[in-house]
Amino acid sequence: MSRHANHTELLQELTAIGQEHLYAFYDRLAPNEKSELDRQIASMDWPLLAELIRTVVLNPQPLAVPENIEPAPYFQYAPHEPELREKYRQARAIGEQLLRKNQVAAFVVAGGQGSRLGWDGPKGTFPATPVKNKPLFQCFAEYLLAMQSRFNCAIPFYIMTSTANHQPTVDFWAQHHYFGLPESQIRFFSQDMLPAVSLDGKVLLETPGSLALSPNGHGGSLLALYKSGALADMQKRGITQISYFQVDNPIVRCVDPLFLGLHEMEHSDMSSKILPKVASNEKLGNVCLVNGKMTVIEYSDLPEVLAEQRTADGQLRFRAGSIALHAIRCDFVQRLNDRGFALPYHRAEKKVPCVDFATGRTIKPEKPNAIKMETFVFDALPLASSSIVYETDRIDEFAPIKNAQGVDSIESSRQITTLRNSRWLEPAGINIPRQADGTPDCTIEIAASFALYPEDVKAKAAQVPPINPGDQVYLQ
Ligand code: UTP
């Protein structure tokens, strides 16, 4: 649809696809609200939406389970074999060289709604660390600052938002003076939005004058990088590799020389970090080979008989769980966009507050009333010419905050952070008080300026005060 279409043309276009109810309250709107609704409607790709409503909302097909599924091979965490250790040594050197030559960008996808956490604001502003309550964004900024000073390099940082959280995100960074990163090194851009659709295929309004929009999934990042000019900006700066991560993990290695080095050494287009699953039903996507192509199969889509299979040594055969950390070549993102690409849309039934078309009043539904459609970044893996997988350590790098309570909550994330830090401190001779069940009886936060790796702690052991039961310890 033309961006310049007038109201009558827009109404015709909507009528042709049975969505004219979106103008049900138009006559009641103020002139500025009318033009805002027209602008929103003109910005949507209605042919795509009509197709998605037909295929994803009204006629969802059960997922065809591919026949030829094999576990994905992966590079083990901390292997013992001398050849692999030598390979990792070389890979780390290559990754460090990429950093020293300013060829790596950090990229966080922060456009999600974070509805499970229920935090009033962009998720990156959530207080995450166990002692100082640093917001997630600050954790990433401090990590990047420490890496920059260690490798004497610049690591430009790209932050994807959605139109719903863009301004609060930009304002937050500005208020905090970019947490010490040079402003010129940070670039914000927004992903596209899509409207939610009722279970019977009607696009929903959030208010009488606006669509019920939500971001189009983290898969939208691969298009948004290109459309926003962020990719061109990276290329102008000489960047060749993108280190992709999610906004919810305060202990993520935002850029990891070893992972980036393996990815570069193996000429991979898009690589993934995984964790061995602790149970067949653990809610991590399964990294597999499907007809030889790297593919993530959602945990709920892998047939149970495969999910339960074990190898001779008792491990799960399909154990590579995706944790949504990727290394992506800029050339790959460019190639996808040059050729044109379409990631599949996944459907999610959600409770979406919306306008009742009969009364014009807002409804706050108690059960799912709508379908949201999203693309996922890992669906680009099969489009890569080559792709490697690297195993990381759960405690060392994975403390996601997704829920307000329970699994993957702020509480579990803080516990994992303290556990990780106690594991870093103990080999350096620091005594960690323990509870009867063996968990640390203290809270420990280590700033990236103090240590990026356990080895760094050893050199600074003298700076660590004695830790007593119940202490809150902050090392910077
Ligand atoms: P989640 O799957 O945790 O989704 O996103 P969410 O929207 O943040 O949270 P819920 O499901 O509403 O509770 C994983 C990562 O992908 C980003 C999120 O910001 C997070 O870093 N994401 C997700 C986007 O950037 N855009 C999206 O459209 C969806």
Coordinates of C-alpha atoms and ligand atoms in Angstrom, one line a residue:
M1 CA 0.0 0.0 0.0
S2 CA 1.2 3.5 -0.8
R3 CA 2.4 5.5 2.1
H4 CA 0.6 8.5 0.5
A5 CA -2.8 6.8 0.2
N6 CA -5.6 9.1 1.4
H7 CA -8.3 8.0 3.8
T8 CA -10.8 6.9 1.1
E9 CA -8.1 4.7 -0.6
L10 CA -7.2 3.2 2.7
L11 CA -10.8 2.4 3.5
Q12 CA -11.1 0.7 0.1
E13 CA -8.0 -1.4 0.7
L14 CA -9.2 -2.5 4.1
T15 CA -12.7 -3.3 2.8
A16 CA -11.2 -5.5 0.0
I17 CA -9.6 -7.7 2.7
G18 CA -12.5 -7.5 5.3
Q19 CA -10.8 -5.2 7.8
E20 CA -12.9 -2.1 7.4
H21 CA -14.0 -2.3 11.0
L22 CA -10.7 -0.5 11.8
Y23 CA -12.5 2.7 10.8
A24 CA -15.6 1.9 12.9
F25 CA -14.9 4.9 15.2
Y26 CA -13.3 7.2 12.7
D27 CA -16.1 9.8 12.7
R28 CA -15.8 10.2 16.5
L29 CA -12.0 11.0 16.3
A30 CA -10.4 14.4 16.6
P31 CA -8.7 15.5 13.4
N32 CA -5.2 14.7 14.7
E33 CA -6.4 11.3 15.8
K34 CA -7.8 10.7 12.4
S35 CA -4.6 11.5 10.7
E36 CA -2.6 9.3 13.2
L37 CA -4.9 6.3 12.5
D38 CA -4.6 6.9 8.7
R39 CA -0.8 7.1 9.1
Q40 CA -0.7 3.8 11.1
I41 CA -2.9 2.0 8.6
A42 CA -0.9 3.4 5.6
S43 CA 2.3 2.1 7.2
M44 CA 1.2 -1.5 7.4
D45 CA 1.8 -4.1 4.7
W46 CA -1.8 -5.2 4.2
P47 CA -1.2 -7.8 1.5
L48 CA 1.2 -9.6 3.9
L49 CA -1.2 -9.2 6.8
A50 CA -4.1 -10.6 4.8
E51 CA -1.9 -13.6 3.9
L52 CA -0.8 -14.1 7.5
I53 CA -4.4 -13.9 8.7
R54 CA -5.4 -16.6 6.2
T55 CA -2.5 -18.9 6.9
V56 CA -1.3 -18.3 10.5
V57 CA -4.5 -17.2 12.2
L58 CA -7.4 -18.9 10.4
N59 CA -5.8 -22.0 9.0
P60 CA -2.8 -22.9 11.1
Q61 CA -1.2 -26.1 9.8
P62 CA 0.2 -28.5 12.3
L63 CA 4.0 -28.4 12.1
A64 CA 5.2 -31.0 9.6
V65 CA 7.9 -32.8 11.5
P66 CA 10.9 -33.1 9.2
E67 CA 12.1 -36.6 8.6
N68 CA 15.8 -36.2 8.6
I69 CA 16.6 -34.8 12.0
E70 CA 20.0 -35.3 13.6
P71 CA 21.6 -33.8 16.7
A72 CA 23.8 -30.8 15.7
P73 CA 27.5 -31.4 16.4
Y74 CA 29.0 -28.8 18.7
F75 CA 32.3 -27.5 20.0
Q76 CA 32.4 -28.7 23.6
Y77 CA 33.0 -26.4 26.6
A78 CA 36.5 -26.7 28.0
P79 CA 37.6 -29.9 26.2
H80 CA 40.4 -32.1 27.4
E81 CA 41.7 -33.2 24.0
P82 CA 45.1 -31.5 23.3
E83 CA 44.2 -30.8 19.6
L84 CA 40.9 -29.1 20.5
R85 CA 42.6 -27.1 23.3
E86 CA 45.1 -25.9 20.7
K87 CA 42.3 -25.1 18.3
Y88 CA 40.5 -23.1 21.0
R89 CA 43.8 -21.3 21.8
Q90 CA 44.0 -20.2 18.2
A91 CA 40.3 -19.3 18.0
R92 CA 40.6 -17.1 21.1
A93 CA 43.6 -15.3 19.5
I94 CA 41.6 -14.8 16.3
G95 CA 38.6 -13.5 18.2
E96 CA 40.9 -11.1 20.2
Q97 CA 42.4 -9.9 16.9
L98 CA 38.9 -9.2 15.5
L99 CA 38.3 -7.0 18.6
R100 CA 41.7 -5.3 18.4
K101 CA 41.0 -4.4 14.7
N102 CA 37.6 -2.9 15.7
Q103 CA 35.8 -5.5 13.5
V104 CA 33.1 -6.6 16.1
A105 CA 29.8 -4.9 17.0
A106 CA 27.7 -5.8 20.0
F107 CA 24.0 -6.1 19.2
V108 CA 21.2 -6.4 21.8
V109 CA 17.6 -7.1 20.8
A110 CA 15.6 -5.1 23.2
G111 CA 12.4 -4.6 21.3
G112 CA 10.3 -7.3 23.2
Q113 CA 7.4 -6.4 25.4
G114 CA 8.7 -8.2 28.5
S115 CA 5.1 -9.0 29.4
R116 CA 5.9 -11.9 31.7
L117 CA 8.2 -9.8 33.9
G118 CA 5.6 -7.1 34.2
W119 CA 8.1 -4.2 34.6
D120 CA 6.8 -0.8 33.8
G121 CA 9.5 0.3 31.3
P122 CA 11.9 -1.2 28.8
K123 CA 13.3 -4.5 30.1
G124 CA 16.8 -3.2 29.8
T125 CA 16.1 -0.7 32.5
F126 CA 15.2 -3.5 35.0
P127 CA 17.4 -3.5 38.2
A128 CA 19.2 -6.8 37.8
T129 CA 22.4 -7.2 39.7
P130 CA 22.3 -8.7 43.2
V131 CA 24.0 -6.0 45.3
K132 CA 24.0 -2.7 43.4
N133 CA 20.7 -3.3 41.5
K134 CA 22.3 -2.2 38.3
P135 CA 20.0 -2.2 35.3
L136 CA 20.5 -4.7 32.6
F137 CA 21.7 -2.1 30.1
Q138 CA 24.4 -1.0 32.6
C139 CA 25.7 -4.5 32.8
F140 CA 26.2 -4.6 29.0
A141 CA 27.8 -1.1 28.9
E142 CA 30.3 -2.0 31.7
Y143 CA 31.1 -5.3 30.0
L144 CA 31.9 -3.5 26.8
L145 CA 33.9 -0.8 28.5
A146 CA 36.0 -3.5 30.2
M147 CA 36.6 -5.4 26.9
Q148 CA 37.4 -2.2 25.2
S149 CA 40.1 -1.3 27.7
R150 CA 41.5 -4.8 27.7
F151 CA 41.8 -5.0 24.0
N152 CA 42.4 -1.3 23.4
C153 CA 39.6 -1.3 20.9
A154 CA 36.1 0.2 20.1
I155 CA 33.1 -2.0 20.2
P156 CA 30.1 -0.1 18.7
F157 CA 26.9 -1.0 20.4
Y158 CA 23.6 -1.4 18.4
I159 CA 20.4 -1.5 20.4
M160 CA 17.2 -2.6 18.7
T161 CA 14.0 -1.2 20.3
S162 CA 10.4 -1.3 19.1
T163 CA 8.3 1.8 18.5
A164 CA 6.6 1.1 21.8
N165 CA 9.8 1.4 23.9
H166 CA 12.2 3.4 21.7
Q167 CA 11.9 6.8 23.3
P168 CA 12.0 5.5 27.0
T169 CA 15.1 3.4 26.0
V170 CA 16.9 6.3 24.4
D171 CA 16.0 8.7 27.3
F172 CA 17.2 6.1 29.8
W173 CA 20.7 5.9 28.2
A174 CA 20.9 9.6 27.9
Q175 CA 19.9 10.2 31.5
H176 CA 22.7 7.8 32.6
H177 CA 25.3 9.4 30.3
Y178 CA 25.5 6.2 28.3
F179 CA 27.1 4.5 31.4
G180 CA 30.4 5.8 30.3
L181 CA 30.4 4.6 26.7
P182 CA 30.9 7.3 24.1
E183 CA 27.6 8.4 22.7
S184 CA 28.9 8.2 19.1
Q185 CA 29.5 4.5 19.7
I186 CA 25.8 3.7 20.4
R187 CA 23.1 3.5 17.8
F188 CA 19.4 2.8 18.5
F189 CA 16.9 1.7 15.9
S190 CA 13.4 0.3 15.9
Q191 CA 12.0 -2.9 14.5
D192 CA 8.7 -3.2 12.7
M193 CA 5.4 -3.7 14.4
L194 CA 2.4 -5.9 13.5
P195 CA -1.1 -5.7 14.8
A196 CA -2.7 -8.5 16.9
V197 CA -5.6 -10.3 15.3
S198 CA -8.7 -11.7 17.0
L199 CA -9.1 -15.5 16.9
D200 CA -11.6 -15.0 14.0
G201 CA -9.2 -13.0 11.9
K202 CA -10.1 -9.3 12.7
V203 CA -7.2 -6.9 13.2
L204 CA -7.6 -5.3 16.7
L205 CA -7.6 -1.7 17.8
E206 CA -6.0 -0.7 21.1
T207 CA -8.0 2.5 21.2
P208 CA -10.6 3.7 18.8
G209 CA -7.8 5.7 17.0
S210 CA -4.9 3.2 17.1
L211 CA -4.1 -0.4 16.1
A212 CA -3.2 -3.0 18.8
L213 CA 0.5 -3.2 17.7
S214 CA 3.3 -5.4 19.0
P215 CA 6.9 -5.9 17.8
N216 CA 7.2 -8.5 15.0
G217 CA 9.6 -10.8 16.9
H218 CA 13.4 -10.9 17.3
G219 CA 13.6 -12.3 13.7
G220 CA 12.6 -8.7 12.7
S221 CA 16.1 -7.7 13.7
L222 CA 17.7 -9.0 10.5
L223 CA 15.5 -6.7 8.4
A224 CA 15.6 -3.8 10.8
L225 CA 19.4 -3.9 10.8
Y226 CA 19.3 -3.3 7.1
K227 CA 16.3 -1.0 6.8
S228 CA 17.5 1.3 9.6
G229 CA 20.9 1.8 8.1
A230 CA 22.6 0.2 11.1
L231 CA 24.2 -2.5 8.9
A232 CA 25.5 0.1 6.5
D233 CA 26.8 2.0 9.5
M234 CA 28.6 -1.1 10.7
Q235 CA 30.2 -1.7 7.3
K236 CA 31.3 2.0 7.2
R237 CA 33.1 1.4 10.5
G238 CA 34.8 -1.7 9.1
I239 CA 32.8 -4.1 11.2
T240 CA 32.6 -7.7 9.9
Q241 CA 31.0 -9.6 12.8
I242 CA 27.9 -9.0 14.9
S243 CA 27.7 -10.4 18.4
Y244 CA 24.0 -10.8 19.0
F245 CA 22.4 -11.2 22.4
Q246 CA 19.1 -10.8 24.3
V247 CA 18.4 -8.1 26.8
D248 CA 17.4 -10.4 29.7
N249 CA 20.8 -11.8 30.9
P250 CA 23.0 -9.7 33.2
I251 CA 26.0 -12.1 33.0
V252 CA 26.0 -12.5 29.2
R253 CA 29.4 -12.3 27.6
C254 CA 28.3 -9.5 25.2
V255 CA 31.3 -10.3 23.0
D256 CA 33.2 -13.5 23.5
P257 CA 36.6 -13.8 21.7
L258 CA 36.6 -17.6 21.8
F259 CA 33.1 -18.0 20.3
L260 CA 33.8 -15.2 17.7
G261 CA 37.1 -16.8 16.9
L262 CA 35.6 -20.3 16.3
H263 CA 32.9 -18.7 14.2
E264 CA 35.5 -16.8 12.1
M265 CA 37.9 -19.8 11.8
E266 CA 35.1 -22.0 10.5
H267 CA 33.9 -19.3 8.0
S268 CA 30.5 -19.5 9.6
D269 CA 27.7 -17.2 8.5
M270 CA 25.7 -17.5 11.7
S271 CA 26.8 -19.4 14.8
S272 CA 25.0 -20.3 18.0
K273 CA 25.9 -20.8 21.7
I274 CA 24.1 -23.7 23.4
L275 CA 23.8 -25.4 26.8
P276 CA 23.3 -29.1 27.2
K277 CA 19.7 -29.5 28.3
V278 CA 19.2 -30.7 31.9
A279 CA 15.9 -32.4 30.9
S280 CA 14.2 -33.4 27.6
N281 CA 11.4 -30.9 28.3
E282 CA 13.6 -28.0 29.3
K283 CA 12.2 -25.0 27.6
L284 CA 15.1 -24.3 25.3
G285 CA 14.9 -24.7 21.5
N286 CA 16.7 -27.8 20.1
V287 CA 19.6 -27.0 17.8
C288 CA 19.5 -29.8 15.2
L289 CA 20.5 -30.7 11.7
V290 CA 17.5 -31.0 9.4
N291 CA 18.6 -32.4 6.0
G292 CA 22.1 -31.3 6.9
K293 CA 21.0 -27.7 7.6
M294 CA 21.4 -26.1 11.0
T295 CA 17.9 -25.6 12.4
V296 CA 16.3 -24.8 15.8
I297 CA 13.3 -26.8 16.6
E298 CA 11.2 -25.4 19.4
Y299 CA 11.2 -27.6 22.5
S300 CA 7.5 -28.1 22.1
D301 CA 7.8 -29.2 18.4
L302 CA 10.5 -31.9 18.8
P303 CA 8.7 -35.3 18.8
E304 CA 8.8 -36.8 22.2
V305 CA 10.4 -40.0 21.0
L306 CA 13.4 -38.0 19.7
A307 CA 13.4 -35.7 22.7
E308 CA 13.7 -38.7 25.1
Q309 CA 16.4 -40.5 23.2
R310 CA 19.7 -41.1 25.0
T311 CA 23.2 -41.9 23.8
A312 CA 25.1 -45.0 25.2
D313 CA 26.6 -42.8 28.0
G314 CA 23.1 -41.9 29.2
Q315 CA 23.1 -38.3 27.9
L316 CA 20.2 -36.8 25.9
R317 CA 20.8 -37.4 22.2
F318 CA 19.2 -34.1 21.4
R319 CA 20.7 -32.0 24.1
A320 CA 21.9 -28.8 22.4
G321 CA 19.6 -26.1 23.9
S322 CA 19.7 -22.7 22.2
I323 CA 20.2 -19.8 24.5
A324 CA 19.8 -17.2 21.7
L325 CA 23.4 -16.0 21.6
H326 CA 24.7 -15.7 18.0
A327 CA 27.7 -14.5 16.1
I328 CA 26.5 -13.2 12.7
R329 CA 28.6 -12.1 9.7
C330 CA 27.6 -8.7 8.4
D331 CA 27.9 -10.1 4.9
F332 CA 25.3 -12.7 5.7
V333 CA 22.8 -10.1 6.8
Q334 CA 23.6 -8.1 3.7
R335 CA 23.1 -11.1 1.5
L336 CA 19.8 -12.0 3.0
N337 CA 18.5 -8.5 2.4
D338 CA 19.9 -8.2 -1.1
R339 CA 18.3 -11.4 -2.2
G340 CA 15.1 -10.9 -0.2
F341 CA 14.2 -13.4 2.5
A342 CA 11.1 -14.4 4.5
L343 CA 11.3 -16.0 7.9
P344 CA 8.3 -18.1 8.9
Y345 CA 5.7 -16.5 11.2
H346 CA 5.0 -18.2 14.5
R347 CA 1.6 -17.8 16.2
A348 CA 1.1 -17.1 19.9
E349 CA -2.3 -16.9 21.6
K350 CA -2.2 -13.9 24.0
K351 CA -4.4 -11.8 26.1
V352 CA -4.4 -8.5 24.3
P353 CA -6.4 -5.5 25.7
C354 CA -8.4 -4.1 22.8
V355 CA -11.5 -2.1 21.8
D356 CA -14.8 -4.0 21.7
F357 CA -16.1 -3.2 18.1
A358 CA -19.7 -3.3 19.3
T359 CA -19.4 -0.8 22.1
G360 CA -16.1 1.1 21.6
R361 CA -15.1 0.3 25.1
T362 CA -11.7 -1.2 26.1
I363 CA -11.7 -4.9 27.1
K364 CA -9.1 -6.4 29.4
P365 CA -9.5 -10.1 28.5
E366 CA -9.1 -12.8 31.1
K367 CA -8.2 -15.5 28.6
P368 CA -6.3 -15.4 25.3
N369 CA -8.4 -13.4 22.8
A370 CA -5.8 -12.7 20.1
I371 CA -3.0 -14.1 18.0
K372 CA 0.3 -12.3 17.8
M373 CA 2.6 -13.2 14.9
E374 CA 6.3 -13.2 15.3
T375 CA 9.4 -14.3 13.4
F376 CA 12.4 -15.8 15.2
V377 CA 16.0 -15.0 14.5
F378 CA 17.1 -18.6 14.7
D379 CA 15.0 -19.4 11.6
A380 CA 17.7 -17.7 9.6
L381 CA 20.1 -20.5 10.6
P382 CA 19.1 -22.8 7.7
L383 CA 19.7 -19.9 5.3
A384 CA 23.4 -19.8 6.3
S385 CA 25.9 -21.4 4.1
S386 CA 27.7 -22.6 7.1
S387 CA 27.0 -22.5 10.8
I388 CA 28.8 -23.7 13.9
V389 CA 27.6 -24.4 17.4
Y390 CA 29.6 -23.8 20.7
E391 CA 28.7 -25.1 24.1
T392 CA 29.0 -22.7 27.0
D393 CA 28.7 -23.2 30.8
R394 CA 25.3 -22.6 32.4
I395 CA 26.5 -20.9 35.6
D396 CA 29.1 -18.9 33.8
E397 CA 26.9 -17.2 31.3
F398 CA 23.2 -17.9 31.7
A399 CA 21.0 -16.1 34.3
P400 CA 18.0 -14.9 32.3
I401 CA 15.3 -12.7 33.8
K402 CA 12.0 -13.5 32.1
N403 CA 9.4 -14.0 34.8
A404 CA 8.4 -12.0 37.9
Q405 CA 8.9 -15.2 40.1
G406 CA 10.1 -18.7 40.0
V407 CA 12.1 -20.1 37.0
D408 CA 14.2 -17.5 35.1
S409 CA 13.2 -14.7 37.5
I410 CA 15.1 -11.9 39.2
E411 CA 15.6 -14.2 42.2
S412 CA 17.0 -17.1 40.2
S413 CA 19.2 -14.8 38.2
R414 CA 20.7 -13.2 41.3
Q415 CA 21.3 -16.6 42.8
I416 CA 23.1 -17.8 39.7
T417 CA 25.2 -14.6 39.6
T418 CA 26.3 -15.1 43.2
L419 CA 27.0 -18.8 42.5
R420 CA 29.1 -17.9 39.4
N421 CA 31.0 -15.3 41.4
S422 CA 31.7 -17.7 44.2
R423 CA 33.1 -20.1 41.7
W424 CA 35.4 -17.4 40.4
L425 CA 36.6 -16.5 43.9
E426 CA 37.1 -19.9 45.5
P427 CA 40.0 -21.0 43.3
A428 CA 41.7 -17.7 44.2
G429 CA 41.7 -18.8 47.8
I430 CA 38.7 -16.8 49.0
N431 CA 36.5 -18.6 51.5
I432 CA 32.8 -18.5 50.7
P433 CA 30.4 -19.1 53.6
R434 CA 27.9 -21.8 52.7
Q435 CA 24.4 -22.7 53.9
A436 CA 23.6 -26.3 54.9
D437 CA 22.5 -27.2 51.3
G438 CA 25.8 -25.9 49.9
T439 CA 24.6 -22.7 48.4
P440 CA 26.6 -19.5 49.1
D441 CA 25.4 -17.8 52.4
C442 CA 26.3 -14.4 51.0
T443 CA 25.6 -12.2 48.0
I444 CA 28.4 -11.4 45.6
E445 CA 28.5 -9.0 42.7
I446 CA 31.6 -8.6 40.5
A447 CA 31.8 -5.7 38.2
A448 CA 33.3 -6.2 34.8
S449 CA 35.9 -3.7 35.6
F450 CA 37.1 -6.1 38.4
A451 CA 37.1 -9.3 36.4
L452 CA 35.9 -10.6 33.0
Y453 CA 37.2 -14.1 33.6
P454 CA 37.9 -16.3 36.6
E455 CA 41.7 -15.9 35.9
D456 CA 41.4 -12.1 36.5
V457 CA 40.2 -12.8 40.1
K458 CA 43.4 -14.6 41.0
A459 CA 45.5 -11.6 40.3
K460 CA 43.3 -9.4 42.5
A461 CA 42.6 -11.8 45.4
A462 CA 44.3 -9.5 47.9
Q463 CA 41.6 -6.9 47.2
V464 CA 38.8 -9.2 48.2
P465 CA 37.7 -8.7 51.9
P466 CA 36.9 -11.7 54.1
I467 CA 33.4 -12.8 53.4
N468 CA 31.2 -13.6 56.4
P469 CA 27.8 -15.3 56.4
G470 CA 25.0 -13.0 55.1
D471 CA 27.5 -10.4 53.7
Q472 CA 26.8 -8.4 50.6
V473 CA 30.0 -8.1 48.6
Y474 CA 30.6 -5.8 45.7
L475 CA 33.9 -6.0 43.8
Q476 CA 34.9 -3.3 41.3
Ligands
UTP1 P1 11.3 -13.0 24.7 O1 11.0 -14.2 24.0 O2 11.7 -13.1 26.2 O3 10.0 -12.0 24.6 O4 12.4 -12.1 24.0 P2 9.6 -10.6 25.3 O5 8.7 -10.0 24.4 O6 10.8 -9.8 25.7 O7 9.0 -11.1 26.7 P3 7.5 -11.7 27.0 O8 7.4 -12.9 26.2 O9 6.5 -10.6 26.6 O10 7.5 -11.9 28.5 C1 13.7 -12.6 23.9 C2 14.5 -11.4 23.4 O11 14.1 -11.0 22.2 C3 13.8 -9.6 22.2 C4 13.5 -9.3 23.7 O12 13.6 -7.9 23.9 C5 14.5 -10.2 24.3 O13 15.8 -9.6 24.4 N1 12.7 -9.3 21.3 C6 11.6 -10.1 21.4 C7 12.7 -8.3 20.4 O14 13.7 -7.6 20.4 N2 11.7 -8.1 19.6 C8 10.6 -8.8 19.6 O15 9.6 -8.6 18.8 C9 10.5 -9.9 20.5

